[in-house]
Coordinates of C-alpha atoms in Angstrom, one line a residue:
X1 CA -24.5 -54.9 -34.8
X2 CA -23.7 -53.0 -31.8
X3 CA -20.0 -54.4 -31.0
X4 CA -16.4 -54.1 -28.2
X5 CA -15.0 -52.0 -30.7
X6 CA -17.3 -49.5 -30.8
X7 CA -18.2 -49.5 -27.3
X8 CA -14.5 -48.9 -27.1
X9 CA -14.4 -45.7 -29.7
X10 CA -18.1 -44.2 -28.2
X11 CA -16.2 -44.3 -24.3
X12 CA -12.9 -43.2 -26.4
X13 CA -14.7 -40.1 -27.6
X14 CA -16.6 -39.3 -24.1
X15 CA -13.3 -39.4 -22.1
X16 CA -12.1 -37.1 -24.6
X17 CA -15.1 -34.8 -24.2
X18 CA -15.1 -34.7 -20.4
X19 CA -11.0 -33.8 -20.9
X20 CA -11.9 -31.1 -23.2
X21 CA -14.8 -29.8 -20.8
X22 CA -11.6 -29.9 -18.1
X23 CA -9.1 -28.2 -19.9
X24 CA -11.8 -25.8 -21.1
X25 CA -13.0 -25.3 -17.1
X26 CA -9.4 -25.1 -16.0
X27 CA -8.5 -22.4 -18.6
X28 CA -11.6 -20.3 -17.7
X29 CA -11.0 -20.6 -14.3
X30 CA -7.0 -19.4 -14.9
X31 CA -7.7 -16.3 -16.6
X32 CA -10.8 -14.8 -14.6
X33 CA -8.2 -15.8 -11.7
X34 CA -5.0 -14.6 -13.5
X35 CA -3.1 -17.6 -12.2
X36 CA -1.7 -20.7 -14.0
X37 CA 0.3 -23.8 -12.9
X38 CA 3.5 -25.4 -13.7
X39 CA 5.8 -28.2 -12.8
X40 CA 9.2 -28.5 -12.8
X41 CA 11.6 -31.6 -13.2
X42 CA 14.3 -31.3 -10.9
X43 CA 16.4 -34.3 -13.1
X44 CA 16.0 -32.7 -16.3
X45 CA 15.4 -29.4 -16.1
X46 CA 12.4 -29.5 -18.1
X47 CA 9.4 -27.7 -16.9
X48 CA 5.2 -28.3 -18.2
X49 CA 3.0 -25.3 -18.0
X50 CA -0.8 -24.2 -17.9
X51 CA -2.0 -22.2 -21.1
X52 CA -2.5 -19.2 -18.7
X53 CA 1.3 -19.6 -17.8
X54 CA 2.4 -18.8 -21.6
X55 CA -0.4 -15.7 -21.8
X56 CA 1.5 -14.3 -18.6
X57 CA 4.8 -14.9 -20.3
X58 CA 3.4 -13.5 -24.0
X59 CA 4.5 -17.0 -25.4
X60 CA 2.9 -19.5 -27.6
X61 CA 2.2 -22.9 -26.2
X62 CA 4.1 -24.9 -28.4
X63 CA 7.3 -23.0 -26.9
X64 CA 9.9 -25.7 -25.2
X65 CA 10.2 -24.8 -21.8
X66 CA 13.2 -25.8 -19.2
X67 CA 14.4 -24.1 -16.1
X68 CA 17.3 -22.2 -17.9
X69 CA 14.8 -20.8 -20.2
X70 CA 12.4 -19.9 -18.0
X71 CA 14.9 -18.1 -15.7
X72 CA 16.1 -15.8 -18.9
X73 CA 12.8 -14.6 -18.7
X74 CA 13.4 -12.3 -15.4
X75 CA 15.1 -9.4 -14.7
X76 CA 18.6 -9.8 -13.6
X77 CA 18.5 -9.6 -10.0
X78 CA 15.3 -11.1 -10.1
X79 CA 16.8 -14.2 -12.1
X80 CA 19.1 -14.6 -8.8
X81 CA 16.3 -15.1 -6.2
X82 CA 14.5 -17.5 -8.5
X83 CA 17.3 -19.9 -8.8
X84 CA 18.2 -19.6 -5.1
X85 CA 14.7 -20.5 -4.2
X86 CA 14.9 -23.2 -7.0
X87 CA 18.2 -24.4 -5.2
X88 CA 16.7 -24.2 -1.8
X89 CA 13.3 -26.5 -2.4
X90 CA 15.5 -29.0 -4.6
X91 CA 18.4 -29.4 -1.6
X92 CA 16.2 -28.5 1.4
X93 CA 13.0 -29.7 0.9
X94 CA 11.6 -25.7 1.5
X95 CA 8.5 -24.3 0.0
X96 CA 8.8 -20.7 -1.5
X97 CA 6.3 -17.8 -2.4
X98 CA 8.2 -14.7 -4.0
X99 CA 7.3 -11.7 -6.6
X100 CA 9.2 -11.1 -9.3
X101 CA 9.6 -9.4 -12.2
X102 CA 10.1 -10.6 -15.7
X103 CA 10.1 -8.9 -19.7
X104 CA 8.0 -10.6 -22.1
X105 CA 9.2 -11.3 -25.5
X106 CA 7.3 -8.0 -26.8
X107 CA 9.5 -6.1 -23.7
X108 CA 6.3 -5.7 -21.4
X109 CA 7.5 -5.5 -17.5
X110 CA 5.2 -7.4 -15.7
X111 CA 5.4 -8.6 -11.4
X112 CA 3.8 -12.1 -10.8
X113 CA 4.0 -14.1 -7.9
X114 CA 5.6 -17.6 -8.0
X115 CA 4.9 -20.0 -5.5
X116 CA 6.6 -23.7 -5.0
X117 CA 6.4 -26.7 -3.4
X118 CA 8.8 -29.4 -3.9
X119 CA 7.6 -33.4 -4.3
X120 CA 9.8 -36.2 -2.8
X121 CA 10.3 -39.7 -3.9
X122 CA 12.4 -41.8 -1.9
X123 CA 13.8 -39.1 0.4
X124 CA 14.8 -36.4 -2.6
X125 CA 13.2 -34.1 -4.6
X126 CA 11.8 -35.2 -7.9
X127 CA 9.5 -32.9 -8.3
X128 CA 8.9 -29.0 -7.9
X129 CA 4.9 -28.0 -8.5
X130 CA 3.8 -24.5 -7.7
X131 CA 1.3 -21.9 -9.2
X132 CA 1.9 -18.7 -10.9
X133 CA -0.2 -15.4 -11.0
X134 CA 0.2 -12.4 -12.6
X135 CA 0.4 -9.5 -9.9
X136 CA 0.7 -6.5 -12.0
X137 CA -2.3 -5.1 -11.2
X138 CA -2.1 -5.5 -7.7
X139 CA 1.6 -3.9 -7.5
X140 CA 0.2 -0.8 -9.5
X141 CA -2.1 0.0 -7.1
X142 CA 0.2 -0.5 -3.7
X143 CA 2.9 2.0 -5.5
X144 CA -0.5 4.4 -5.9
X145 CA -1.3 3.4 -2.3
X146 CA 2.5 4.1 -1.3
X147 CA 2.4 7.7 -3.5
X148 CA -0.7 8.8 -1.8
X149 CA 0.7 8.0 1.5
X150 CA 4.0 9.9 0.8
X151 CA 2.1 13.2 -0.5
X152 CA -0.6 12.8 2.6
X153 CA 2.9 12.6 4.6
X154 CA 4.6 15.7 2.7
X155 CA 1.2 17.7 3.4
X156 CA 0.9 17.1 6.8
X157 CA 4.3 17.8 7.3
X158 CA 4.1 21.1 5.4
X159 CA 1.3 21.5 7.7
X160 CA 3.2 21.9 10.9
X161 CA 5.7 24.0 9.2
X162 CA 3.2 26.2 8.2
X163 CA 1.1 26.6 11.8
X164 CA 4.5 26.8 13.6
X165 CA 5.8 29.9 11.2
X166 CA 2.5 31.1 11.5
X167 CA 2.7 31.2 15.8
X168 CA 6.1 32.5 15.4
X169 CA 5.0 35.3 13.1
X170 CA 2.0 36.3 14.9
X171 CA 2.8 35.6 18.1
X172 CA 5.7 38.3 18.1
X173 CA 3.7 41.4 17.2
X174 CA 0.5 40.2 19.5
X175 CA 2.9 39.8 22.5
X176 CA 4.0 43.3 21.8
X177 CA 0.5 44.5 21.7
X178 CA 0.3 42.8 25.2
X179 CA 2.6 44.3 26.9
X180 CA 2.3 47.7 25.1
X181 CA -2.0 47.0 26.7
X182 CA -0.5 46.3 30.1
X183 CA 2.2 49.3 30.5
X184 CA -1.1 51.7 29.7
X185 CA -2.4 50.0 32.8
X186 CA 0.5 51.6 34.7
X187 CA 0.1 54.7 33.2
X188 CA -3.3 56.4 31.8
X189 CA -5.6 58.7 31.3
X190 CA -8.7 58.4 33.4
X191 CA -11.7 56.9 32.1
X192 CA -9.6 54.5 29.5
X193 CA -8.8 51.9 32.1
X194 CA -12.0 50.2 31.1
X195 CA -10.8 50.7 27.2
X196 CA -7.5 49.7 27.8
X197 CA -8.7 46.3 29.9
X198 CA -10.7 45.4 26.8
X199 CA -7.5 45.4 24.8
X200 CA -5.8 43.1 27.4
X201 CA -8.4 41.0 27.2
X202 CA -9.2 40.9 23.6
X203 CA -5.1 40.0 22.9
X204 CA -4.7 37.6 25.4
X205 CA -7.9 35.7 24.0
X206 CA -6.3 35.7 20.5
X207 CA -3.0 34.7 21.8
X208 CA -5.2 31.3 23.6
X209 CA -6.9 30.8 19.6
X210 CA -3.9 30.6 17.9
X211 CA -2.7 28.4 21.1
X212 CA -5.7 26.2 20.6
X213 CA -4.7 25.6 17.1
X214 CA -1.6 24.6 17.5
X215 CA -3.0 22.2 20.3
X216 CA -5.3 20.5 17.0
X217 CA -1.7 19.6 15.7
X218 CA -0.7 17.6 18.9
X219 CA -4.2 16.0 19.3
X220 CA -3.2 14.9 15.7
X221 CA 0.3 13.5 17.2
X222 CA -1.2 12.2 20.3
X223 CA 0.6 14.8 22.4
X224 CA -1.6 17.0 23.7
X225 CA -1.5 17.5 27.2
X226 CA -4.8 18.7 29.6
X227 CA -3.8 21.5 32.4
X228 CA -6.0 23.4 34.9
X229 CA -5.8 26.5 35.3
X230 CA -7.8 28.4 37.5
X231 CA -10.7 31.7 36.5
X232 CA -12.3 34.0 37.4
X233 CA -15.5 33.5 36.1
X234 CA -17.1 36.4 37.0
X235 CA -14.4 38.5 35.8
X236 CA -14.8 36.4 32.2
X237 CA -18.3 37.1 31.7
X238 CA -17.6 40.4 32.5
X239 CA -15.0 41.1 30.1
X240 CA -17.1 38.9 27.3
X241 CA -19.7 41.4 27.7
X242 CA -17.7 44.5 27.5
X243 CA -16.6 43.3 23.8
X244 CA -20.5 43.9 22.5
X245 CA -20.6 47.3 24.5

């Protein structure tokens, strides 16, 4: 005969099948997420925490947890901002969201990111409940992300050196050759003035290409500056065409 009691037991045994499908959900949902949960008891120091929270700290579940114990768990100056921000939400009433660092038991450094939020009753603190995630991952990849932005600095530095040694040391013999070019002007044999216009021309051209890249450098910097200068067009194409004579 179908009776209370084992109504009772048959709802006992669902309730504890929909908590198991909860706790199973909630764990899931923890690790694909690499977060976790915990609560801490401002009056006695004691603190409750998700499974996920113990994998981040390599500890088994059954461990005891309180504040001073969990505090041991990060690195020393690390330990100091935790309590502070501890001290802050309990006396304050202020929410906090820090990274840290902490050592497992097995002496693994890992960062994770605590955030808290305190609970009042009455006025005061009870209650501090926040979430925990494990951010090692992340803060692998922005010192990556901060390397390759130092070497991409480094090289574009090295860069400029390089062009501006480069202008210096070309620059000084070509400006030589110029005005070598424009002295025979003054003084030369006939028939090489056309010869000797070519060679003005010709330096003064590679003197504007290494000018021009040095001007990529400050388009680079945002300081390149437009000026107009004025020429002879027909002289130009003249002297352009006298190159493939």
């Amino acid at each position: 005969e179908y009776t209370e009691t084992q109504a009772y037991y048959e709802a006992l045994e669902k309730a504890k099948r929909e908590l198991e499908q909860g706790r199973r959900l909630l764990d899931t949902s923890e690790r694909l997420s690499l977060s976790s949960g915990w609560e801490l008891d401002i009056a006695s120091g004691r603190m409750t925490m998700t499974r996920q929270a113990y994998h981040i700290f390599g500890l088994e579940e059954d461990t005891a947890m309180t504040l001073d114990v969990f505090s041991r768990f990060y690195i020393e100056q690390d330990r100091a901002v935790l309590l502070a921000a501890e001290k802050l939400a309990a006396d304050e009433q202020r929410n906090f969201d820090i990274e840290l660092q902490i050592t497992t038991p097995e002496g693994i450094l890992k960062w994770v990111r605590l955030i808290g939020v305190p609970i009042c009753a009455a006025g005061k603190v009870t209650t501090i409940v926040g979430a925990m995630m494990d951010i090692t991952h992340k803060k692998a990849i922005e010192k990556e992300l901060t390397r390759a932005r130092i070497l991409a600095e480094n090289a574009a530095m090295e860069k400029t050196d390089f062009l501006s040694v480069m202008s210096h040391e070309i620059r000084t013999p070509l400006n030589n050759i110029i005005g070598l070019a424009n002295l025979l002007k003054l003084e030369h044999l006939p028939g090489n003035e056309e010869y000797i216009d070519n060679l003005v021309f010709s330096s003064n051209q590679l003197l504007q290409l290494i000018n021009d890249i040095l001007s990529l450098h400050k388009i680079e910097a945002g300081m390149f500056e437009q000026h107009l200068v004025k020429t002879d067009l027909p002289q130009l194409v003249k002297n352009i065409k006298n190159q493939f004579i």
